[in-house]
C-alpha cells in the first residue's frame, strides 16, 4: 500500500516541485533498499531549495504542487528487460527455498495420509554398511592418519637438513602414490565395502592427497625463501608483506598439520586468517540446515527418483528412444534438485559449519557460478577450494616450467577428468569412462557456448548442460550397474 | 576451468606481488561481471608498480613470485550468507525459466506418449462463449467507446467555457457511475455471459473508469494552471519544468484520448515520453512470450489444477480438515505458478508489447516486488500503474483536503478491496466477500510482518502469504460456485 517515505514530504510542507528534480537525479540508483536510502538523502537538498522558494506566495505554491504532477512518466526500461541493468534477485532465491520447503511439507503430509513412508532408515544405513560389525570405510579413514604423520615427519627432517631435498621428494612421491592406490586396491578387493562407503573413503583420500601435495609445496617454498634471504638480505620487501605470526620451521607441529587437515581448504598456508569468535547462532543455523537438507535429499531419492529409475530400466534395455528421453527428462529434475541441495549442503552449510568451529576466516567456498554465462566461468567458480588448488599447485607451476597455456589448461582438465572417473568407477567397480568423457566433453561445449551464446542465453545454456548433462551420465552408470549386478540377482534388483 | 584474465599477468611478466595488493582493494566490488571489470581496471596500477620493481634482480623476483602465494586466503564471508552484501541472482531467475520450459517439454512428451492431450481447444473457447453467435463481452467492450467520447466532448466544452466547472463535474460523475454500473447490470442480468467473459468486460470497464478519472483531473489541473498564470505571471518557473510539446487545449483531440486509452498506463499526461522507434526484435520476442505463456497456463490449468480441484470437492463438502490442508498445499503450487506466469505475461510481455507498438517510453510497469521484505513494499511495487494512479488521484487529493494519513491509507485499501470484490463477485454472480476480506486481511498481516520479521525472513513471509493466501480464496470461490451451480446440474459438474 502506501509507505511513509513516499508521502512524508507532502504533508510536512509543499515542496513537491523541487523534490521532483532531486528525485530524478537519484532515480538511476533505484533498486530495492537503495531507493529508500537515496530518497532520504535527497531530503536536505530539497529542504535547501525549500527555503529559497519561501518568497513565493502561499497560493501559487499550492498550485505548483499539482502542476508538476501533470507529467508523471519517465523514459525507462522494465526491470526484467535485458536492457535494464537491474540484477537484484535475492527474493527469487528465497522463493526457491520457500517452494522447496512447502513441497516437502506437502509430501510429508501426503505420506502420513497414505500411511506409507517410503524412506526406510535401515535401507539408508545399508547404503554404507553391509555387515553392521565390519566398518571397512571407517577403518580406511582411520588408517589415513599414517600418511599425515609421514608427511609431517618428512618435513621435520627436511627442515633440520637431515635428509636432502631429493630424498624428501622421493618419500613424498612414494607417500602420495600410496594415498591414491591403497584405498583403490582395498575398495576393489574387499567385497564388504558398499559403493557409497567406498566413494566416501576415496573422497577422503583424494582430499588428503591434494592437501598433502599443497603442504609439501608450501614448505618447500618456505625453505627456498629462507635460503634466498640468507643469500641476499636486500629482498626483505617480500617477507614484509607476509606479517607472519608463525614462521617457517615453527609450523611443523602436529597441531598445525591437523588444523590444516580439518580446515575447509585444500591450500596450505602458515597463518590462516582466523575469525574473531565462534558465533553460536550461525553454528546452529548451519547445523539445522545440514540435518534438514539430508532429510530432504533422502525423501527426494526414495519418493521420487527410485521409482523413475526402476521404471526406466526396461526402456533402457530395449533402447526405446522416445521413452528413454521422457524418462531422462523426468529424472533430470530430481537429480538436479539433489545436486543443488548437495551443493548448498556441502559448500555452504557444512563448510561454513566446520570453518565456524575452527574459526577459519576465509569463507569463499564458491562464487556466483549461478550467473555464469560461459561454461568456463562455471568451472572456475562453483568449487573454489579445488579451483584454488589447481591454480596454485598445478597450472602455475606448469607455466613456470615453460609449458604452454593451452597445454597447461588441457592438463588441468585431464587431471580433473581422471579424479572424477576415479571417484565413480572404483566404488562401483566398473570402468566405463562415462564420467571421464563427461568432463572432457566440457571443452567443446565451453567453446560452443562462448562462441555462439551471450548474456542470459549463455547462462541458460550453462543451466541446461547442468540439468541435462548430469542425469545422462547418472543414467548410464545406473543402467550398467543394473545390467551387471542385478539382472541375475533378484534380491539386489528388489533392493534397488 | 581456467580463463585468460586470471592467468594472463603471470605469463606476460612476473608482477604477482604487486597485483595481489591491488586485487585486495577491488575485492569488495567483486560481484559477477563487475569483478572482471575491476580486475581489468587494476591493470594500469599493477603495471605502474611493475616499472618500480624492475630494479630488483631477475632471480629474486622469480622467488618473490612464489612466496606471495604462500598466503592465499582472505577473511571473508560466503556469498549466500546474509552477512555478505552480494545480491546478484539473475542466474536463479534464468534457472526458473529453464526449469519451467523443461517441465513443460516433458509434460508435452508424456502427453504424446500416452496419446491423451487433456487441453481441449473447444473447452477453452467455451470459457469465453456460450453461444458462438452471440458475443456479449465483446459487445460490451465496443459500447465502452461511448463513454470515452462523452469524456472528450465534456472536456472540449469545459475548455471553451461553454459549461461551468460544476456542470462538467456533474456530467463526469454521471458518466463514471454509469461506467461502473452498466456492465455490472449487464453481466448480472444476461445469462449468456460466461464468468471469464464477464470478468474480462468488467476489467476493461474498470481500467476505463480509472483512465477517464485521471483524464478529468489532469485537464482540470491544466485549466487551473492557465488561470493561475493569467493572474500572476511571476510563477513561470513551474511551467518551464514541463517543456511541453502540446499545451492544454491542444490535447483535446480524438487521437490523443485514444492514444491514452490504449497506452499501458492509468495516469493521463499531455506529453507522454516516447521511445525512439519500434524495435522489431523486441516486439517479436514479447509476442513469442505472450503466445508461449498462454499455452503454458492452459496446460497447467487442464493437466494439473482441474484434477486437484475435482478431487478436493469431496473433502471440502465434508469439511475433512487434514485432507483439505493437503489439497490446499497441492493446489497452492500450480495456482502460484499461474499467478507468476500471469504477472510476467501481463506486466512484462503484454504491456511492453503494447508500449513498443505505441512507442510509449515509460516501461516501469512493476518494480522489484520479488525482493519485498514487507507486505507494504509488495503492494507498492507489484502493480505500478494502479499504485501510481492511487497516489496521484486518490491518496494525495485526500491529504490535500485535510484528511489524516491513516484515514487516507485505509480509504485506498478499502477502494482496492472494493474493486477486487467487484471483479470477482459480479462475473461469478456470488457475493461472498472472500476477495474483499482477503484484501482487508493484508492490513493486520502487513503490521505483523513489519513488526516481527526482518530481511530474508520478511521476504519469505511475503512469498508465503502469496503462495498460501491466494489458493485459499480461490478454493473458497470454487467451492461455493460448485455447491451453488454444479451439485444439482450433472452436466456442469462434468465440464468442471
PDB file of N, CA and C in Angstrom, chain A residues 381-416:
ATOM      1  N   UNK A 381      34.202 -21.159 -10.762  1.00  0.00           N
ATOM      2  CA  UNK A 381      33.588 -20.521  -9.606  1.00  0.00           C
ATOM      3  C   UNK A 381      32.731 -21.399  -8.721  1.00  0.00           C
ATOM      4  N   UNK A 382      32.406 -22.618  -9.169  1.00  0.00           N
ATOM      5  CA  UNK A 382      31.485 -23.387  -8.327  1.00  0.00           C
ATOM      6  C   UNK A 382      32.217 -24.087  -7.193  1.00  0.00           C
ATOM      7  N   UNK A 383      33.501 -24.433  -7.390  1.00  0.00           N
ATOM      8  CA  UNK A 383      34.250 -25.151  -6.361  1.00  0.00           C
ATOM      9  C   UNK A 383      35.574 -24.428  -6.156  1.00  0.00           C
ATOM     10  N   UNK A 384      35.547 -23.419  -5.289  1.00  0.00           N
ATOM     11  CA  UNK A 384      36.724 -22.571  -5.126  1.00  0.00           C
ATOM     12  C   UNK A 384      37.906 -23.314  -4.497  1.00  0.00           C
ATOM     13  N   UNK A 385      37.717 -24.169  -3.464  1.00  0.00           N
ATOM     14  CA  UNK A 385      38.898 -24.857  -2.919  1.00  0.00           C
ATOM     15  C   UNK A 385      39.676 -25.620  -3.983  1.00  0.00           C
ATOM     16  N   UNK A 386      38.977 -26.388  -4.839  1.00  0.00           N
ATOM     17  CA  UNK A 386      39.680 -27.151  -5.875  1.00  0.00           C
ATOM     18  C   UNK A 386      40.252 -26.214  -6.926  1.00  0.00           C
ATOM     19  N   UNK A 387      39.489 -25.191  -7.295  1.00  0.00           N
ATOM     20  CA  UNK A 387      39.980 -24.245  -8.300  1.00  0.00           C
ATOM     21  C   UNK A 387      41.272 -23.566  -7.828  1.00  0.00           C
ATOM     22  N   UNK A 388      41.277 -23.163  -6.556  1.00  0.00           N
ATOM     23  CA  UNK A 388      42.445 -22.502  -5.984  1.00  0.00           C
ATOM     24  C   UNK A 388      43.649 -23.440  -5.987  1.00  0.00           C
ATOM     25  N   UNK A 389      43.392 -24.704  -5.616  1.00  0.00           N
ATOM     26  CA  UNK A 389      44.472 -25.685  -5.576  1.00  0.00           C
ATOM     27  C   UNK A 389      45.060 -25.875  -6.972  1.00  0.00           C
ATOM     28  N   UNK A 390      44.166 -26.056  -7.958  1.00  0.00           N
ATOM     29  CA  UNK A 390      44.626 -26.286  -9.335  1.00  0.00           C
ATOM     30  C   UNK A 390      45.483 -25.125  -9.815  1.00  0.00           C
ATOM     31  N   UNK A 391      45.044 -23.914  -9.502  1.00  0.00           N
ATOM     32  CA  UNK A 391      45.773 -22.724  -9.900  1.00  0.00           C
ATOM     33  C   UNK A 391      47.155 -22.682  -9.275  1.00  0.00           C
ATOM     34  N   UNK A 392      47.206 -22.928  -7.964  1.00  0.00           N
ATOM     35  CA  UNK A 392      48.419 -22.683  -7.192  1.00  0.00           C
ATOM     36  C   UNK A 392      49.433 -23.804  -7.353  1.00  0.00           C
ATOM     37  N   UNK A 393      48.945 -25.036  -7.434  1.00  0.00           N
ATOM     38  CA  UNK A 393      49.879 -26.165  -7.375  1.00  0.00           C
ATOM     39  C   UNK A 393      49.985 -26.951  -8.665  1.00  0.00           C
ATOM     40  N   UNK A 394      49.208 -26.577  -9.678  1.00  0.00           N
ATOM     41  CA  UNK A 394      49.255 -27.378 -10.897  1.00  0.00           C
ATOM     42  C   UNK A 394      49.456 -26.503 -12.124  1.00  0.00           C
ATOM     43  N   UNK A 395      48.560 -25.532 -12.298  1.00  0.00           N
ATOM     44  CA  UNK A 395      48.594 -24.712 -13.509  1.00  0.00           C
ATOM     45  C   UNK A 395      49.805 -23.775 -13.519  1.00  0.00           C
ATOM     46  N   UNK A 396      49.993 -23.029 -12.418  1.00  0.00           N
ATOM     47  CA  UNK A 396      51.078 -22.056 -12.405  1.00  0.00           C
ATOM     48  C   UNK A 396      52.455 -22.709 -12.406  1.00  0.00           C
ATOM     49  N   UNK A 397      52.674 -23.782 -11.604  1.00  0.00           N
ATOM     50  CA  UNK A 397      53.978 -24.464 -11.708  1.00  0.00           C
ATOM     51  C   UNK A 397      54.261 -24.955 -13.114  1.00  0.00           C
ATOM     52  N   UNK A 398      53.204 -25.445 -13.822  1.00  0.00           N
ATOM     53  CA  UNK A 398      53.401 -25.893 -15.205  1.00  0.00           C
ATOM     54  C   UNK A 398      53.853 -24.739 -16.077  1.00  0.00           C
ATOM     55  N   UNK A 399      53.184 -23.577 -15.910  1.00  0.00           N
ATOM     56  CA  UNK A 399      53.561 -22.394 -16.701  1.00  0.00           C
ATOM     57  C   UNK A 399      54.995 -21.990 -16.399  1.00  0.00           C
ATOM     58  N   UNK A 400      55.350 -22.036 -15.103  1.00  0.00           N
ATOM     59  CA  UNK A 400      56.706 -21.629 -14.710  1.00  0.00           C
ATOM     60  C   UNK A 400      57.764 -22.516 -15.335  1.00  0.00           C
ATOM     61  N   UNK A 401      57.401 -23.806 -15.511  1.00  0.00           N
ATOM     62  CA  UNK A 401      58.373 -24.714 -16.134  1.00  0.00           C
ATOM     63  C   UNK A 401      58.378 -24.587 -17.640  1.00  0.00           C
ATOM     64  N   UNK A 402      57.628 -23.637 -18.165  1.00  0.00           N
ATOM     65  CA  UNK A 402      57.721 -23.336 -19.593  1.00  0.00           C
ATOM     66  C   UNK A 402      56.674 -24.003 -20.466  1.00  0.00           C
ATOM     67  N   UNK A 403      55.705 -24.692 -19.840  1.00  0.00           N
ATOM     68  CA  UNK A 403      54.646 -25.313 -20.646  1.00  0.00           C
ATOM     69  C   UNK A 403      53.754 -24.217 -21.219  1.00  0.00           C
ATOM     70  N   UNK A 404      53.151 -24.475 -22.358  1.00  0.00           N
ATOM     71  CA  UNK A 404      52.264 -23.505 -22.991  1.00  0.00           C
ATOM     72  C   UNK A 404      50.955 -23.411 -22.227  1.00  0.00           C
ATOM     73  N   UNK A 405      50.191 -22.337 -22.512  1.00  0.00           N
ATOM     74  CA  UNK A 405      48.943 -22.131 -21.785  1.00  0.00           C
ATOM     75  C   UNK A 405      47.909 -23.198 -22.122  1.00  0.00           C
ATOM     76  N   UNK A 406      47.766 -23.472 -23.419  1.00  0.00           N
ATOM     77  CA  UNK A 406      46.753 -24.436 -23.850  1.00  0.00           C
ATOM     78  C   UNK A 406      47.066 -25.810 -23.282  1.00  0.00           C
ATOM     79  N   UNK A 407      48.357 -26.168 -23.311  1.00  0.00           N
ATOM     80  CA  UNK A 407      48.783 -27.470 -22.789  1.00  0.00           C
ATOM     81  C   UNK A 407      48.454 -27.550 -21.306  1.00  0.00           C
ATOM     82  N   UNK A 408      48.772 -26.488 -20.539  1.00  0.00           N
ATOM     83  CA  UNK A 408      48.539 -26.491 -19.093  1.00  0.00           C
ATOM     84  C   UNK A 408      47.045 -26.611 -18.795  1.00  0.00           C
ATOM     85  N   UNK A 409      46.240 -25.856 -19.555  1.00  0.00           N
ATOM     86  CA  UNK A 409      44.796 -25.906 -19.329  1.00  0.00           C
ATOM     87  C   UNK A 409      44.264 -27.309 -19.586  1.00  0.00           C
ATOM     88  N   UNK A 410      44.704 -27.896 -20.695  1.00  0.00           N
ATOM     89  CA  UNK A 410      44.238 -29.244 -21.020  1.00  0.00           C
ATOM     90  C   UNK A 410      44.685 -30.225 -19.954  1.00  0.00           C
ATOM     91  N   UNK A 411      45.914 -30.029 -19.429  1.00  0.00           N
ATOM     92  CA  UNK A 411      46.430 -30.926 -18.396  1.00  0.00           C
ATOM     93  C   UNK A 411      45.545 -30.860 -17.152  1.00  0.00           C
ATOM     94  N   UNK A 412      45.144 -29.629 -16.752  1.00  0.00           N
ATOM     95  CA  UNK A 412      44.280 -29.477 -15.579  1.00  0.00           C
ATOM     96  C   UNK A 412      42.953 -30.188 -15.817  1.00  0.00           C
ATOM     97  N   UNK A 413      42.375 -30.004 -17.000  1.00  0.00           N
ATOM     98  CA  UNK A 413      41.109 -30.649 -17.305  1.00  0.00           C
ATOM     99  C   UNK A 413      41.245 -32.159 -17.291  1.00  0.00           C
ATOM    100  N   UNK A 414      42.381 -32.629 -17.833  1.00  0.00           N
ATOM    101  CA  UNK A 414      42.623 -34.062 -17.882  1.00  0.00           C
ATOM    102  C   UNK A 414      42.716 -34.627 -16.460  1.00  0.00           C
ATOM    103  N   UNK A 415      43.449 -33.937 -15.577  1.00  0.00           N
ATOM    104  CA  UNK A 415      43.585 -34.379 -14.187  1.00  0.00           C
ATOM    105  C   UNK A 415      42.215 -34.412 -13.509  1.00  0.00           C
ATOM    106  N   UNK A 416      41.420 -33.357 -13.762  1.00  0.00           N
ATOM    107  CA  UNK A 416      40.094 -33.280 -13.170  1.00  0.00           C
ATOM    108  C   UNK A 416      39.230 -34.439 -13.649  1.00  0.00           C
TER     109      UNK A 416
END
